[in-house]
Coordinates of C-alpha atoms in Angstrom, one line a residue:
Chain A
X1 CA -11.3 2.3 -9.8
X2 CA -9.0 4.2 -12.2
X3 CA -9.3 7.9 -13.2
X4 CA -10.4 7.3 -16.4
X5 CA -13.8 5.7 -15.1
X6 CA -14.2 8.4 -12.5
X7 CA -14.0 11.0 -15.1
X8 CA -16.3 9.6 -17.4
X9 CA -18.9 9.0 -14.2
X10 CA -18.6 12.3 -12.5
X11 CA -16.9 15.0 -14.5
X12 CA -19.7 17.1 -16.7
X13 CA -17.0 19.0 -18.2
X14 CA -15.3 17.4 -21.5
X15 CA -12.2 17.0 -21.2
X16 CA -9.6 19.8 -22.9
X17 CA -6.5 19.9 -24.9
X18 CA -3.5 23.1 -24.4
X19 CA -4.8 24.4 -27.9
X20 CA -8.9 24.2 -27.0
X21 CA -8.0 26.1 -23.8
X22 CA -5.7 28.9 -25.5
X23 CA -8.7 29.5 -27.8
X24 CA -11.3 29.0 -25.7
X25 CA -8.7 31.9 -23.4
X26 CA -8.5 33.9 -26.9
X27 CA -12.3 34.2 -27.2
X28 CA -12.9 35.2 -23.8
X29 CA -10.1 38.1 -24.2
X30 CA -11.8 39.3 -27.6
X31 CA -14.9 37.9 -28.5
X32 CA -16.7 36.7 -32.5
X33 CA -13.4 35.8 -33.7
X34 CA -12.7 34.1 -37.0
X35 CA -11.1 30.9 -36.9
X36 CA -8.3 33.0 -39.0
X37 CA -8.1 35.9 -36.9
X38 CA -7.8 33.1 -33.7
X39 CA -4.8 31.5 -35.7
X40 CA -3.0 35.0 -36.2
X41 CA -3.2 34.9 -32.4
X42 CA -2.5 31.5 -31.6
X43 CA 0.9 32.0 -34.0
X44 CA 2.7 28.2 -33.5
X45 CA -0.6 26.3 -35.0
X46 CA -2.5 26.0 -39.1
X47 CA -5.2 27.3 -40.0
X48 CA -6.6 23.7 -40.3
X49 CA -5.3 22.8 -36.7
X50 CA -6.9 26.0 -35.2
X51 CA -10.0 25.0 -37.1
X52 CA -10.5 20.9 -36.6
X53 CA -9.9 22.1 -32.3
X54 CA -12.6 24.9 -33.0
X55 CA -15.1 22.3 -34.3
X56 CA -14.4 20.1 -31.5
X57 CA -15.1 23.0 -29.0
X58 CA -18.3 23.2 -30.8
X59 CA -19.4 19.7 -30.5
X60 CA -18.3 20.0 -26.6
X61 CA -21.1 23.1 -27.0
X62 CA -17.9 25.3 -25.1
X63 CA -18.6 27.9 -28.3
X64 CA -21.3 29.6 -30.3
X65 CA -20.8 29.9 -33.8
X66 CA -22.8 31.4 -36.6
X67 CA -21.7 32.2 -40.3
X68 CA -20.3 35.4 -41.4
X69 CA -19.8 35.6 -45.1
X70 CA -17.7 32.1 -46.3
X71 CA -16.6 31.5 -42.9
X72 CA -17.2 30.8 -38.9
X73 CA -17.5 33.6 -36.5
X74 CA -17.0 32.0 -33.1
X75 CA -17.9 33.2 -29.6
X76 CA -17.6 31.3 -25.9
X77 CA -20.4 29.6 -25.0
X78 CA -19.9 30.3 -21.3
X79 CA -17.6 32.4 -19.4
X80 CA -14.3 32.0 -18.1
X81 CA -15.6 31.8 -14.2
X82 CA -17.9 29.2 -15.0
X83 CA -16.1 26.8 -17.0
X84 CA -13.3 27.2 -14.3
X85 CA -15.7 26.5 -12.0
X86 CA -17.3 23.1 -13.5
X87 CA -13.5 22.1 -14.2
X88 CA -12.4 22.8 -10.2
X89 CA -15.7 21.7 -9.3
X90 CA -14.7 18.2 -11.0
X91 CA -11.6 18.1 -9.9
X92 CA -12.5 18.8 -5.8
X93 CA -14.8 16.1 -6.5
X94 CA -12.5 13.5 -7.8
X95 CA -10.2 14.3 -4.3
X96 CA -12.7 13.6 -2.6
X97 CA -13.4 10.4 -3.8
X98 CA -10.1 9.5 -3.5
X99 CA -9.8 8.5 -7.7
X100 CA -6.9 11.0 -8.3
X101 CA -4.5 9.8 -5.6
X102 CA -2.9 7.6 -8.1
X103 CA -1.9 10.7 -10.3
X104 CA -1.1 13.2 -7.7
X105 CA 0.5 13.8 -4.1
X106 CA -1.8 16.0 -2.2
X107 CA -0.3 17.5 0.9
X108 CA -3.2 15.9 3.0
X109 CA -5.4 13.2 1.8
X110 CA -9.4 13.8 1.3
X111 CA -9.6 10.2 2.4
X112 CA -7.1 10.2 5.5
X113 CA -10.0 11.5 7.9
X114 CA -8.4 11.9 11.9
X115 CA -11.3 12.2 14.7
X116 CA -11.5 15.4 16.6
X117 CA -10.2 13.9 19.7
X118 CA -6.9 13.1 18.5
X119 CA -6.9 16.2 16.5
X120 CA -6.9 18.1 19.5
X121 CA -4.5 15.9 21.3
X122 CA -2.1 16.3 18.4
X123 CA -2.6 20.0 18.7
X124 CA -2.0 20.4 22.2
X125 CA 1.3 18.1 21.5
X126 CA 2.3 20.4 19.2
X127 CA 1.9 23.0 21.7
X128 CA 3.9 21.7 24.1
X129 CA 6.5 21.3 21.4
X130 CA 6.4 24.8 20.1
X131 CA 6.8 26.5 23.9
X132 CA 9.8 23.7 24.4
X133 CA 11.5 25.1 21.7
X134 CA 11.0 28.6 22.7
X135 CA 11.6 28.3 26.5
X136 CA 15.2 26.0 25.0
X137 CA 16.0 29.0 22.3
X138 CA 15.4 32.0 25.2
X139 CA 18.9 33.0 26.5
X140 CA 20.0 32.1 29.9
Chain E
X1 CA 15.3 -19.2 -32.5
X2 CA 12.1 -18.5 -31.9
X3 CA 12.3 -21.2 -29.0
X4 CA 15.7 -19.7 -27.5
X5 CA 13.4 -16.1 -27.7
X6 CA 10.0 -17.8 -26.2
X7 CA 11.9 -19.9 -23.4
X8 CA 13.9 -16.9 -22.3
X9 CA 10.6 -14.8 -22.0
X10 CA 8.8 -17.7 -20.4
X11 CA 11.6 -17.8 -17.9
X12 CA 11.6 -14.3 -17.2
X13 CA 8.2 -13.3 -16.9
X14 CA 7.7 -15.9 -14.7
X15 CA 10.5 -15.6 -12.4
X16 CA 9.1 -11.9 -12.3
X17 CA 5.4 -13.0 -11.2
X18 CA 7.1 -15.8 -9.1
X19 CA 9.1 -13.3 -7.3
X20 CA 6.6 -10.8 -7.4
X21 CA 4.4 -12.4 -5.0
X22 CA 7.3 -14.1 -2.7
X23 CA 7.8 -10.1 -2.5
X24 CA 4.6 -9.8 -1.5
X25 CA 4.0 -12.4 1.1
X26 CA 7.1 -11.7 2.5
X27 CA 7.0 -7.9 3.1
X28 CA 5.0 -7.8 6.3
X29 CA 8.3 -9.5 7.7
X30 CA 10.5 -6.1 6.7
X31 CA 8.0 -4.1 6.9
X32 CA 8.5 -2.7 10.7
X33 CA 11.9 -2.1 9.8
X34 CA 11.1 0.0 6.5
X35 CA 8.8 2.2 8.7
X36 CA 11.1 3.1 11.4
X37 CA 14.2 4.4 9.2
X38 CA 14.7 7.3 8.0
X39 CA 11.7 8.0 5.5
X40 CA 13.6 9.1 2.4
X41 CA 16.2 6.6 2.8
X42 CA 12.9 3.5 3.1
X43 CA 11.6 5.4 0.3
X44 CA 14.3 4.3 -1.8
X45 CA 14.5 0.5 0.0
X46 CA 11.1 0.2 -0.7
X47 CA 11.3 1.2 -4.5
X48 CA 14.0 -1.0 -4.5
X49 CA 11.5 -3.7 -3.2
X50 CA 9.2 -3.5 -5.1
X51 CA 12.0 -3.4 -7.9
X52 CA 13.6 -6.4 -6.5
X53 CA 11.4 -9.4 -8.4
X54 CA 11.8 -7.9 -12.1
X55 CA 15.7 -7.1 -11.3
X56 CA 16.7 -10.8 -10.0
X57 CA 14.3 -12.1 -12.8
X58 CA 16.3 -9.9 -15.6
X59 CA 20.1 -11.0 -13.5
X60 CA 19.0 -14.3 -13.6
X61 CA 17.8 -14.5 -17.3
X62 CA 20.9 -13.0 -18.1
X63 CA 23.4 -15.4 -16.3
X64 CA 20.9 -18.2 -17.4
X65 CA 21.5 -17.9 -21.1
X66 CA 25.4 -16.1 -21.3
X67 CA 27.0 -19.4 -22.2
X68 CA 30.3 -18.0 -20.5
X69 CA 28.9 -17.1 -17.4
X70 CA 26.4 -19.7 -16.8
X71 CA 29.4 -22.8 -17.8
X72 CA 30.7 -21.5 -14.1
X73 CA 27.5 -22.2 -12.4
X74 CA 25.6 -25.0 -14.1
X75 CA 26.6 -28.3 -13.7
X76 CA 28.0 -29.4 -17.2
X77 CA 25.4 -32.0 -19.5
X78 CA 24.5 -33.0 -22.5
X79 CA 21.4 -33.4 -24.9
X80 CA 21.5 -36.0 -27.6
X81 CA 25.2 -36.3 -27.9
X82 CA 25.6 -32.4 -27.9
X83 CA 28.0 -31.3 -24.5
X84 CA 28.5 -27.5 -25.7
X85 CA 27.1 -25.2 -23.2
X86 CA 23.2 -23.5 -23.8
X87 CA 20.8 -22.2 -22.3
X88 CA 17.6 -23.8 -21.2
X89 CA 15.1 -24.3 -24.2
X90 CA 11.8 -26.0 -24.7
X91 CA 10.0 -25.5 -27.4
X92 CA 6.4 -26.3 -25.7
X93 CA 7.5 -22.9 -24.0
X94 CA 6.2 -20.6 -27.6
X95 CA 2.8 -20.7 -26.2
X96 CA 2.3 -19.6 -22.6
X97 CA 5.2 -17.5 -23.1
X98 CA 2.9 -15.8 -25.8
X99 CA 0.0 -15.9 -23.3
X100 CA 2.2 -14.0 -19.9
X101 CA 3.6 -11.4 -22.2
X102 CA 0.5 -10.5 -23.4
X103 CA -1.0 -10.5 -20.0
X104 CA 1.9 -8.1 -18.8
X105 CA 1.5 -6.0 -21.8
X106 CA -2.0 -4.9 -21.1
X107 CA -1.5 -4.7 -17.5
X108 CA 1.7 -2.1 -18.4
X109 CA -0.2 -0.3 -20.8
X110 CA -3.4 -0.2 -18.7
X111 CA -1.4 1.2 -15.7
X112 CA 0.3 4.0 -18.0
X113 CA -2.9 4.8 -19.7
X114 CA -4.8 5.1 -16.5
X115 CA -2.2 7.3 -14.9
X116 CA 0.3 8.4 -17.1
X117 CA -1.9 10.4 -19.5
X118 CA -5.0 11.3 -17.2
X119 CA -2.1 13.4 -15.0
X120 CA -0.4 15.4 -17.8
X121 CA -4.0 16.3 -19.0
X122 CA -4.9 16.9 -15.6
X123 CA -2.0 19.1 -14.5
X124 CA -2.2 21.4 -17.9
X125 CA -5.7 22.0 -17.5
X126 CA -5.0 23.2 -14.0
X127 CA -1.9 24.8 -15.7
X128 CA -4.1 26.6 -17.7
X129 CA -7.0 27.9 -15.4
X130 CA -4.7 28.4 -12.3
X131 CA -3.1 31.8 -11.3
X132 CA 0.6 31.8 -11.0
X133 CA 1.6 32.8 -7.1
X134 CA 5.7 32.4 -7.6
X135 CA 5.8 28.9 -6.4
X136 CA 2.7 27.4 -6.9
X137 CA -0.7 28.0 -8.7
X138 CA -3.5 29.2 -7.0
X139 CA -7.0 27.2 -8.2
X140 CA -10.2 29.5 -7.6
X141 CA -12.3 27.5 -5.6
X142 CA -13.1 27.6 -2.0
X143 CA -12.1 24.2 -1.5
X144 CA -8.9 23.3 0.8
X145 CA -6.8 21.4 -1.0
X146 CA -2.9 21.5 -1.9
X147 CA -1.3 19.2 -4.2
X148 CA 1.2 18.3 -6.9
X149 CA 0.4 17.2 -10.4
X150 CA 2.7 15.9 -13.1
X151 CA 5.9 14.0 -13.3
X152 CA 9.2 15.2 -14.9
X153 CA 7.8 18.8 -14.4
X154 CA 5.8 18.3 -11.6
X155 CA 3.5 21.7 -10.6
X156 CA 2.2 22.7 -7.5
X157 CA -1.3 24.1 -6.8
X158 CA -2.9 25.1 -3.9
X159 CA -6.6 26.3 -3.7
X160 CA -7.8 29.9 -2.8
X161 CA -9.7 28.0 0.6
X162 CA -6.6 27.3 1.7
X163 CA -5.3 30.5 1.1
X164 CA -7.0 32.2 2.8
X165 CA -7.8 29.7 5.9
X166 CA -4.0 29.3 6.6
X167 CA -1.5 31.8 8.2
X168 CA 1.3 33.0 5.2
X169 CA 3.5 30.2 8.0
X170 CA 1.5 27.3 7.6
X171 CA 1.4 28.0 3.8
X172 CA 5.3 28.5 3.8
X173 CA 5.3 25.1 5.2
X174 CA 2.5 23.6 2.5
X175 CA 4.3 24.6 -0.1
X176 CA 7.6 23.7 1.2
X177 CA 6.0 19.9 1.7
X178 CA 5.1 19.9 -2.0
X179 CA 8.2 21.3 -3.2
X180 CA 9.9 18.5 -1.5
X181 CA 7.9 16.3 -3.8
X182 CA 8.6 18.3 -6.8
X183 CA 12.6 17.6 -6.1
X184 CA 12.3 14.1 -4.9
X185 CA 10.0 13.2 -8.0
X186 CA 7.8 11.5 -5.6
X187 CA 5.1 11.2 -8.5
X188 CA 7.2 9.4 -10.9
X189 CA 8.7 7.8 -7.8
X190 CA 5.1 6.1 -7.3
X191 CA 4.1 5.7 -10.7
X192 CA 7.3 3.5 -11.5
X193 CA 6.1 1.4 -8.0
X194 CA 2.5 1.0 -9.8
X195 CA 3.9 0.2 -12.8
X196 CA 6.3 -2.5 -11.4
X197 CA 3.3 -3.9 -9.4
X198 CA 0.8 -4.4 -12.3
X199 CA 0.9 -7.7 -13.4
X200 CA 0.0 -8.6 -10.2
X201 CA -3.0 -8.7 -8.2
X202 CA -3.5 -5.2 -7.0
X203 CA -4.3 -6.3 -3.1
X204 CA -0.7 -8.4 -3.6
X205 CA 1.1 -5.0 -3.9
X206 CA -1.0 -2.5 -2.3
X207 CA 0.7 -3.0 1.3
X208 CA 3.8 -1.3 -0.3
X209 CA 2.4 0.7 -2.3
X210 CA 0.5 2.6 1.0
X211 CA 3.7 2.3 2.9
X212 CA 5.8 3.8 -0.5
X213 CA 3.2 6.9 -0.4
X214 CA 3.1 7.7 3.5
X215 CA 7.2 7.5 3.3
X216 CA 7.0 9.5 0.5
X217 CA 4.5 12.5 2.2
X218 CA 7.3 11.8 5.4
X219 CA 10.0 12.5 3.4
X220 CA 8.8 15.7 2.1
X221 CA 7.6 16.6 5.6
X222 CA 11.0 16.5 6.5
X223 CA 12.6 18.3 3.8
X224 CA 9.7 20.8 4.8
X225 CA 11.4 20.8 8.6
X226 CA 14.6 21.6 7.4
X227 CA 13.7 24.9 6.7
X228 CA 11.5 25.4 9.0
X229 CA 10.5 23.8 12.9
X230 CA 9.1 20.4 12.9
X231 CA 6.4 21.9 15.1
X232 CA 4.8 24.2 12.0
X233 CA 4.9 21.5 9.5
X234 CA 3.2 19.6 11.9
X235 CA 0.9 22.6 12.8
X236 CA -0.1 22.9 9.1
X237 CA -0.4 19.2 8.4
X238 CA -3.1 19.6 11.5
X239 CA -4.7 22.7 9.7
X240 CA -5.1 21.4 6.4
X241 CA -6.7 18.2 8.0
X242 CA -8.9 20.2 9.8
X243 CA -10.1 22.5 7.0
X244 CA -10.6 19.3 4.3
X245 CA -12.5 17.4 7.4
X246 CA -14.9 20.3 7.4
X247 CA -15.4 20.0 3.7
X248 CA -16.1 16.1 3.7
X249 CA -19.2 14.7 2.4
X250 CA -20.5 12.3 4.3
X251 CA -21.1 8.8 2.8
X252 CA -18.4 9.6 0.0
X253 CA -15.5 9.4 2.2
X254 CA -14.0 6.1 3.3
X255 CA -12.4 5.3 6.5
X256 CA -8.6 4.2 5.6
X257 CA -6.7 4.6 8.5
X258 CA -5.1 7.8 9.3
X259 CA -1.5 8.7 8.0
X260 CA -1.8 11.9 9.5
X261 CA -1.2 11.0 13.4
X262 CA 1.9 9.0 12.1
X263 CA 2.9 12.1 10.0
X264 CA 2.6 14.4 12.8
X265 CA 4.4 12.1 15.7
X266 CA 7.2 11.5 13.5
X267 CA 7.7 15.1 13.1
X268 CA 7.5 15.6 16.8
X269 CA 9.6 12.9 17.8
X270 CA 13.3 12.5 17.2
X271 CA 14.8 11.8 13.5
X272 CA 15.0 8.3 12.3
X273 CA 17.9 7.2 11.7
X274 CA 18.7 5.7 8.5
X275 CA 19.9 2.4 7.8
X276 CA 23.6 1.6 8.3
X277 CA 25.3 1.2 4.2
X278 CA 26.9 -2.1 5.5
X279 CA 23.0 -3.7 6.1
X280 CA 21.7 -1.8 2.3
X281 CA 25.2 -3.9 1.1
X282 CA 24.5 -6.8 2.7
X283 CA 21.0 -7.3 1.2
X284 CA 22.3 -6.5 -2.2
X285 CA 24.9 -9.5 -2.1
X286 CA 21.9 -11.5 -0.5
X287 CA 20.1 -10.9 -3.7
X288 CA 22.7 -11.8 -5.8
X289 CA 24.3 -14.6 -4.4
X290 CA 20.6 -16.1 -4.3
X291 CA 20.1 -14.6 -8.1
X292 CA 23.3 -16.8 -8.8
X293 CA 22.6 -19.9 -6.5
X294 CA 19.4 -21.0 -8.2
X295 CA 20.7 -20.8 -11.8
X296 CA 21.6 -24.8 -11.6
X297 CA 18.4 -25.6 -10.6
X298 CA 16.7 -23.5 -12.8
X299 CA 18.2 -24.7 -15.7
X300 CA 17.2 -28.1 -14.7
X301 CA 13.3 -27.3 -13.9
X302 CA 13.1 -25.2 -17.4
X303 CA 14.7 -28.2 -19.4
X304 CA 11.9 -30.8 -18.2
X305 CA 8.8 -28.4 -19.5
X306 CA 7.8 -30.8 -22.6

């Protein structure tokens, strides 16, 4: 099954650029910005750029906007603790199922599962190890 | 020209899938060996493996049509009153040479579309929501998890569970472990292995591939031990498994054989040694002295395709 799949299947969240999370970052910092004002901040990016990734947050509904004069005032549609955790939230969920381990090393695999027994006989081993080395490294 | 181009492609592509599974069948034989050296250095065997079919079907290519070198191996011969030397063309070889590098094309660009991409996406949108901790990022969730995302640059995270259900030791030894990866490029390491492997059958390669990943996580246990005892890498490799076993939801998880009891004994036990240089030389000339011995015959077999 590759990642791609997963994402589509279990992942609410759309997925996000750099430049969708700096605004969406930007908006949460100071909020009802202008798609200009967000550019002054953003620096390295048009106005055009700034404005086509604006639209698309608004299609992903990830911002509120409503029309001030000629242009776009833009707010976050939800807060910075909630769309971290629906991204996390997708992301634990993918470990679990095992679809990321192609594209990551995790220090201990969701899907390597070890029974309590030989958990605790590994521990105990360890044990024995760690007052081996002690007992070897106290002075004579 | 175009049949030179098409019968050289043929050749190679199929030497590469022909290999590829000979690879394949034949790896159970080596594979005890691989897994009691010394991980980093099997890490690199194995690569080399997995490696092996597309590199003897590129040498072998390349002696097959260099006029120079291939006049000292095949046996001189003539077509239709022509005796200059030449490498092996058929022009009935346009068409299924079309077909295999198509084939191979997808399966590439598959493999890099459904890893390459998904993990630099991936790793900044972690990037962007995680908190900077020195060596790692820390991930808000009370999940226990620790990994590494990304491959020239990879970036390690770590989740605030694990934080705070591990001693600052055990996470000295966690993120040790996945700095090892960072500097051994384990993830590109991997990715190359997948990439090698894709045009063929997935259960063909996936043997390695397992046996690539656990040498891989050995590897950076070690380079974790070197800094610290053998005993607290160990210790933390059992904490982590704990903590994520606790977290499991049942009927999601699968079954696959623990890595971790390996993990953990090889720790404990004594270092493997690694193979000697004059066996890792010896299997090199093996290669290429085969590479070389079945250019004559090959020439042969590719002239009589119609």
């Amino acid at each position: 099954m590759t990642y791609r799949k997963t994402v589509r299947q279990g992942n609410a969240l759309p997925r996000l650029g750099e430049l969708e999370l700096a605004l969406l970052e930007a908006l949460w910092s100071t909020p009802e910005q202008s798609a200009a004002s967000l550019q002054r901040r953003a620096g390295r990016s048009s106005l055009s750029t700034i404005q086509s990734t604006l639209e698309r947050l608004f299609r992903k509904a990830l911002v509120h906007r409503r029309k001030q004069g000629h242009a776009y005032v833009y707010s976050a549609a939800m807060g910075r603790p909630e769309l971290l955790g629906r991204l996390l939230g997708g992301v634990i969920r993918q470990l679990h199922t095992g679809s990321l381990d192609p594209i990551l090393s995790s220090f201990v695999d969701f899907a390597d599962r070890i029974d309590g027994d030989t958990l605790e006989r590994l521990d105990e081993l360890v044990q024995q190890r760690r007052q081996a080395r002690l007992a070897g490294d106290e002075p004579c | 020209m175009l049949t030179l181009a098409a019968s050289m492609l043929l050749c190679f592509l199929l030497l590469w899938l022909l290999f590829g599974a000979l690879s394949c069948a034949v790896y159970p034989l080596v594979r005890n060996t691989m897994r009691s050296i010394d991980p980093a250095q099997a890490s690199v065997l194995l690569l080399g493996w997995i490696a092996l079919p597309v590199g003897i079907a590129g040498l072998t290519c390349a002696v097959l049509y260099s006029p120079d070198v291939s006049a000292l191996l095949v046996a001189g011969h003539c077509h239709l009153g022509s005796c200059r030397q030449h490498g092996p063309q058929s022009a009935g070889a346009i068409l299924p040479a079309a077909l295999l590098l198509v084939w191979t094309a997808l399966r590439l660009c598959n493999g890099l579309r459904s890893q390459w991409l998904p993990a630099r996406r991936l790793g900044r949108e972690l990037a962007a929501v995680g908190r900077c901790r020195g060596d790692y990022l820390e991930l808000d969730t009370p999940e226990a998890a620790a990994f590494t995302v990304g491959w020239w640059n990879p970036r390690v995270f770590i989740t605030a569970g694990l934080r705070a259900a591990c001693s600052p030791r055990e996470l000295d030894c966690i993120v040790l472990h996945e700095r090892g990866h960072r500097r051994r490029r384990d993830n590109v390491r991997l990715l190359v292995a997948r990439l090698l492997g894709q045009p063929l059958p997935h259960c063909w390669s996936q043997l390695m591939l397992e046996d690539l990943k656990l040498c891989c996580e050995q590897a950076s246990d070690q380079f974790a031990a070197r800094a610290v005892a053998p005993e607290e890498v160990a210790a933390a490799l059992l904490q982590v498994a704990r903590l994520q076993g606790r977290g499991a939801r049942p009927g999601v998880l699968a079954f696959t054989g623990s890595h971790i009891e390996r993990r953990v004994r090889a720790l404990l036990d004594a270092p493997a040694s690694p193979l000697p240089g004059e066996w890792v030389f010896a299997c090199v000339s093996a290669a290429v002295l085969f590479t070389l011995a079945i250019v004559n015959p090959l020439h042969r077999a590719l002239e009589m395709i119609p």
